[in-house]
Short mmCIF file of N, CA and C in Angstrom, two decimals:
data_model
loop_
_atom_site.label_atom_id
_atom_site.label_comp_id
_atom_site.label_asym_id
_atom_site.label_seq_id
_atom_site.Cartn_x
_atom_site.Cartn_y
_atom_site.Cartn_z
N MET A 1 -53.31 -23.54 -53.81
CA MET A 1 -52.64 -23.70 -52.54
C MET A 1 -53.48 -23.03 -51.46
N LYS A 2 -53.79 -23.77 -50.40
CA LYS A 2 -54.58 -23.25 -49.29
C LYS A 2 -53.67 -22.60 -48.27
N ASN A 3 -54.03 -21.43 -47.85
CA ASN A 3 -53.26 -20.69 -46.84
C ASN A 3 -54.16 -20.33 -45.70
N GLU A 4 -53.62 -20.43 -44.51
CA GLU A 4 -54.34 -20.00 -43.33
C GLU A 4 -53.83 -18.62 -42.95
N ILE A 5 -54.74 -17.76 -42.59
CA ILE A 5 -54.37 -16.42 -42.17
C ILE A 5 -55.24 -16.08 -40.97
N ASP A 6 -54.70 -15.29 -40.07
CA ASP A 6 -55.48 -14.77 -38.96
C ASP A 6 -56.33 -13.63 -39.53
N ILE A 7 -57.58 -13.91 -39.78
CA ILE A 7 -58.44 -12.95 -40.45
C ILE A 7 -58.65 -11.70 -39.59
N HIS A 8 -58.67 -11.87 -38.28
CA HIS A 8 -58.83 -10.71 -37.40
C HIS A 8 -57.60 -9.80 -37.48
N ARG A 9 -56.43 -10.40 -37.62
CA ARG A 9 -55.21 -9.60 -37.80
C ARG A 9 -55.29 -8.83 -39.11
N ALA A 10 -55.71 -9.50 -40.17
CA ALA A 10 -55.83 -8.83 -41.47
C ALA A 10 -56.82 -7.66 -41.39
N LEU A 11 -57.91 -7.84 -40.66
CA LEU A 11 -58.89 -6.77 -40.52
C LEU A 11 -58.32 -5.60 -39.72
N ARG A 12 -57.52 -5.90 -38.69
CA ARG A 12 -56.87 -4.82 -37.93
C ARG A 12 -55.88 -4.06 -38.81
N VAL A 13 -55.12 -4.79 -39.64
CA VAL A 13 -54.18 -4.15 -40.56
C VAL A 13 -54.95 -3.28 -41.55
N PHE A 14 -56.03 -3.80 -42.10
CA PHE A 14 -56.86 -3.02 -43.03
C PHE A 14 -57.32 -1.73 -42.36
N ASN A 15 -57.80 -1.83 -41.13
CA ASN A 15 -58.28 -0.66 -40.42
C ASN A 15 -57.17 0.38 -40.23
N LYS A 16 -55.98 -0.09 -39.89
CA LYS A 16 -54.87 0.84 -39.67
C LYS A 16 -54.44 1.50 -40.98
N VAL A 17 -54.42 0.75 -42.06
CA VAL A 17 -54.06 1.32 -43.36
C VAL A 17 -55.08 2.39 -43.76
N THR A 18 -56.37 2.12 -43.55
CA THR A 18 -57.38 3.10 -43.94
C THR A 18 -57.45 4.29 -42.98
N THR A 19 -57.01 4.09 -41.75
CA THR A 19 -57.03 5.18 -40.77
C THR A 19 -55.80 6.07 -40.88
N LEU A 20 -54.63 5.46 -41.02
CA LEU A 20 -53.38 6.22 -41.00
C LEU A 20 -52.72 6.39 -42.36
N GLY A 21 -53.18 5.65 -43.35
CA GLY A 21 -52.55 5.67 -44.67
C GLY A 21 -52.91 6.90 -45.48
N ASP A 22 -52.20 7.05 -46.59
CA ASP A 22 -52.46 8.13 -47.53
C ASP A 22 -53.60 7.72 -48.45
N LYS A 23 -54.58 8.58 -48.59
CA LYS A 23 -55.75 8.30 -49.42
C LYS A 23 -55.53 8.82 -50.82
N GLN A 24 -55.83 7.97 -51.78
CA GLN A 24 -55.77 8.35 -53.19
C GLN A 24 -57.13 8.01 -53.79
N SER A 25 -57.80 8.98 -54.35
CA SER A 25 -59.14 8.77 -54.88
C SER A 25 -59.19 9.04 -56.36
N ASP A 26 -60.02 8.29 -57.03
CA ASP A 26 -60.40 8.63 -58.39
C ASP A 26 -61.92 8.73 -58.40
N SER A 27 -62.53 8.74 -59.54
CA SER A 27 -63.98 8.95 -59.60
C SER A 27 -64.79 7.77 -59.07
N THR A 28 -64.19 6.59 -58.97
CA THR A 28 -64.97 5.42 -58.58
C THR A 28 -64.61 4.83 -57.23
N GLU A 29 -63.38 4.99 -56.75
CA GLU A 29 -63.01 4.36 -55.49
C GLU A 29 -61.87 5.11 -54.81
N SER A 30 -61.71 4.82 -53.53
CA SER A 30 -60.61 5.36 -52.75
C SER A 30 -59.69 4.21 -52.37
N VAL A 31 -58.40 4.44 -52.54
CA VAL A 31 -57.39 3.46 -52.17
C VAL A 31 -56.49 4.12 -51.14
N TYR A 32 -56.18 3.37 -50.09
CA TYR A 32 -55.30 3.87 -49.04
C TYR A 32 -53.97 3.13 -49.13
N HIS A 33 -52.87 3.84 -48.86
CA HIS A 33 -51.53 3.26 -48.96
C HIS A 33 -50.79 3.47 -47.64
N LEU A 34 -50.15 2.40 -47.15
CA LEU A 34 -49.34 2.50 -45.94
C LEU A 34 -48.37 1.33 -45.92
N CYS A 35 -47.10 1.62 -45.72
CA CYS A 35 -46.05 0.58 -45.57
C CYS A 35 -46.05 -0.42 -46.72
N GLY A 36 -46.31 0.05 -47.93
CA GLY A 36 -46.29 -0.83 -49.09
C GLY A 36 -47.56 -1.61 -49.32
N LEU A 37 -48.57 -1.42 -48.48
CA LEU A 37 -49.85 -2.09 -48.67
C LEU A 37 -50.90 -1.11 -49.17
N ASN A 38 -51.78 -1.62 -50.00
CA ASN A 38 -52.93 -0.87 -50.50
C ASN A 38 -54.18 -1.48 -49.89
N ALA A 39 -55.13 -0.65 -49.51
CA ALA A 39 -56.39 -1.13 -48.94
C ALA A 39 -57.54 -0.45 -49.67
N LEU A 40 -58.54 -1.25 -50.02
CA LEU A 40 -59.74 -0.69 -50.63
C LEU A 40 -60.92 -1.57 -50.29
N THR A 41 -62.11 -1.02 -50.46
CA THR A 41 -63.33 -1.76 -50.18
C THR A 41 -64.31 -1.56 -51.33
N ASP A 42 -65.27 -2.50 -51.45
CA ASP A 42 -66.28 -2.31 -52.47
C ASP A 42 -67.30 -1.28 -51.98
N PHE A 43 -68.27 -0.97 -52.80
CA PHE A 43 -69.18 0.12 -52.50
C PHE A 43 -70.00 -0.10 -51.23
N ASP A 44 -70.31 -1.34 -50.87
CA ASP A 44 -71.14 -1.57 -49.69
C ASP A 44 -70.35 -2.02 -48.46
N GLY A 45 -69.03 -2.18 -48.61
CA GLY A 45 -68.18 -2.52 -47.47
C GLY A 45 -68.14 -3.99 -47.11
N TYR A 46 -68.80 -4.85 -47.88
CA TYR A 46 -68.81 -6.27 -47.57
C TYR A 46 -67.58 -7.01 -48.06
N THR A 47 -66.86 -6.42 -48.99
CA THR A 47 -65.63 -7.02 -49.48
C THR A 47 -64.51 -6.00 -49.34
N ILE A 48 -63.41 -6.42 -48.73
CA ILE A 48 -62.25 -5.54 -48.61
C ILE A 48 -61.05 -6.24 -49.24
N SER A 49 -60.08 -5.44 -49.65
CA SER A 49 -58.88 -5.98 -50.27
C SER A 49 -57.65 -5.32 -49.69
N LEU A 50 -56.63 -6.15 -49.46
CA LEU A 50 -55.29 -5.69 -49.13
C LEU A 50 -54.38 -6.21 -50.21
N SER A 51 -53.46 -5.38 -50.69
CA SER A 51 -52.58 -5.83 -51.76
C SER A 51 -51.25 -5.10 -51.70
N ASP A 52 -50.27 -5.71 -52.36
CA ASP A 52 -49.01 -5.03 -52.65
C ASP A 52 -48.76 -5.25 -54.14
N ALA A 53 -47.54 -5.13 -54.59
CA ALA A 53 -47.26 -5.23 -56.03
C ALA A 53 -47.52 -6.64 -56.59
N GLN A 54 -47.46 -7.68 -55.73
CA GLN A 54 -47.57 -9.05 -56.24
C GLN A 54 -48.71 -9.87 -55.64
N VAL A 55 -49.21 -9.47 -54.50
CA VAL A 55 -50.17 -10.29 -53.76
C VAL A 55 -51.46 -9.51 -53.54
N ARG A 56 -52.56 -10.24 -53.58
CA ARG A 56 -53.86 -9.64 -53.27
C ARG A 56 -54.61 -10.58 -52.33
N LEU A 57 -55.14 -10.01 -51.26
CA LEU A 57 -55.98 -10.72 -50.31
C LEU A 57 -57.35 -10.06 -50.33
N ASP A 58 -58.38 -10.83 -50.68
CA ASP A 58 -59.75 -10.34 -50.67
C ASP A 58 -60.47 -11.01 -49.51
N ILE A 59 -61.12 -10.21 -48.68
CA ILE A 59 -61.87 -10.72 -47.54
C ILE A 59 -63.34 -10.42 -47.78
N PHE A 60 -64.15 -11.47 -47.71
CA PHE A 60 -65.57 -11.38 -48.04
C PHE A 60 -66.42 -11.46 -46.77
N PHE A 61 -67.70 -11.32 -46.96
CA PHE A 61 -68.67 -11.45 -45.88
C PHE A 61 -68.47 -12.79 -45.17
N HIS A 62 -68.69 -12.84 -43.89
CA HIS A 62 -68.49 -14.03 -43.05
C HIS A 62 -67.03 -14.48 -43.00
N ASN A 63 -66.12 -13.53 -43.19
CA ASN A 63 -64.67 -13.78 -43.06
C ASN A 63 -64.13 -14.86 -43.99
N LYS A 64 -64.74 -15.08 -45.10
CA LYS A 64 -64.15 -15.94 -46.13
C LYS A 64 -63.15 -15.09 -46.89
N TYR A 65 -62.13 -15.72 -47.45
CA TYR A 65 -61.10 -14.94 -48.12
C TYR A 65 -60.44 -15.74 -49.23
N THR A 66 -59.79 -15.00 -50.13
CA THR A 66 -58.99 -15.61 -51.19
C THR A 66 -57.67 -14.86 -51.30
N PHE A 67 -56.64 -15.60 -51.67
CA PHE A 67 -55.33 -15.03 -51.96
C PHE A 67 -55.04 -15.18 -53.44
N ASP A 68 -54.29 -14.24 -53.98
CA ASP A 68 -53.75 -14.37 -55.32
C ASP A 68 -52.30 -13.93 -55.24
N TYR A 69 -51.38 -14.84 -55.53
CA TYR A 69 -49.95 -14.53 -55.46
C TYR A 69 -49.17 -15.48 -56.36
N PRO A 70 -48.01 -15.04 -56.86
CA PRO A 70 -47.24 -15.84 -57.82
C PRO A 70 -46.40 -16.95 -57.18
N ASN A 71 -45.92 -16.71 -55.94
CA ASN A 71 -45.06 -17.71 -55.30
C ASN A 71 -45.04 -17.48 -53.79
N HIS A 72 -44.48 -18.44 -53.07
CA HIS A 72 -44.47 -18.39 -51.61
C HIS A 72 -43.67 -17.19 -51.09
N GLU A 73 -42.59 -16.86 -51.77
CA GLU A 73 -41.77 -15.72 -51.34
C GLU A 73 -42.57 -14.41 -51.38
N ALA A 74 -43.36 -14.23 -52.42
CA ALA A 74 -44.19 -13.03 -52.53
C ALA A 74 -45.20 -12.98 -51.38
N LEU A 75 -45.77 -14.13 -51.04
CA LEU A 75 -46.72 -14.18 -49.93
C LEU A 75 -46.03 -13.85 -48.62
N GLU A 76 -44.85 -14.38 -48.38
CA GLU A 76 -44.11 -14.08 -47.16
C GLU A 76 -43.79 -12.58 -47.06
N ASN A 77 -43.38 -11.97 -48.15
CA ASN A 77 -43.12 -10.53 -48.17
C ASN A 77 -44.39 -9.73 -47.85
N PHE A 78 -45.49 -10.16 -48.40
CA PHE A 78 -46.78 -9.52 -48.15
C PHE A 78 -47.12 -9.58 -46.66
N LEU A 79 -46.98 -10.74 -46.07
CA LEU A 79 -47.31 -10.90 -44.65
C LEU A 79 -46.34 -10.13 -43.75
N THR A 80 -45.10 -9.95 -44.20
CA THR A 80 -44.14 -9.13 -43.45
C THR A 80 -44.62 -7.68 -43.40
N ARG A 81 -45.28 -7.25 -44.44
CA ARG A 81 -45.82 -5.88 -44.46
C ARG A 81 -46.90 -5.70 -43.38
N PHE A 82 -47.59 -6.77 -43.03
CA PHE A 82 -48.57 -6.70 -41.93
C PHE A 82 -47.86 -6.24 -40.65
N THR A 83 -46.70 -6.84 -40.38
CA THR A 83 -45.93 -6.46 -39.19
C THR A 83 -45.49 -5.01 -39.28
N ASP A 84 -45.07 -4.57 -40.45
CA ASP A 84 -44.67 -3.18 -40.64
C ASP A 84 -45.83 -2.23 -40.31
N VAL A 85 -47.02 -2.56 -40.77
CA VAL A 85 -48.20 -1.73 -40.49
C VAL A 85 -48.52 -1.74 -39.00
N GLU A 86 -48.45 -2.91 -38.39
CA GLU A 86 -48.75 -3.01 -36.96
C GLU A 86 -47.81 -2.17 -36.11
N LYS A 87 -46.56 -2.06 -36.54
CA LYS A 87 -45.54 -1.29 -35.80
C LYS A 87 -45.62 0.21 -36.12
N TYR A 88 -46.27 0.56 -37.21
CA TYR A 88 -46.30 1.95 -37.67
C TYR A 88 -47.05 2.84 -36.69
N SER A 89 -46.50 4.00 -36.43
CA SER A 89 -47.22 5.02 -35.67
C SER A 89 -46.97 6.36 -36.33
N LYS A 90 -48.01 7.13 -36.47
CA LYS A 90 -47.94 8.42 -37.14
C LYS A 90 -47.65 9.48 -36.09
N ASN A 91 -46.45 10.04 -36.14
CA ASN A 91 -46.07 11.08 -35.17
C ASN A 91 -45.90 12.41 -35.83
#
């Protein structure tokens, strides 16, 4: 199933999650958590991922991307989390 997403919006959400989210690190990578979303990047920063419990969005070089999700409802819930992150402010 092909999905269209505003890739610039996804990148802004990724930035906010990594800036304001809680960082959890292990020996190989750092994962940031905010409003139910997880954000991580590969070692060189060319691939980033946003995910929740059911959906994963991978964004590659030149703004190509892939989604992995079980059903449309899970995708809608995932995209609703984007709005939650956009509204989030750390006070």
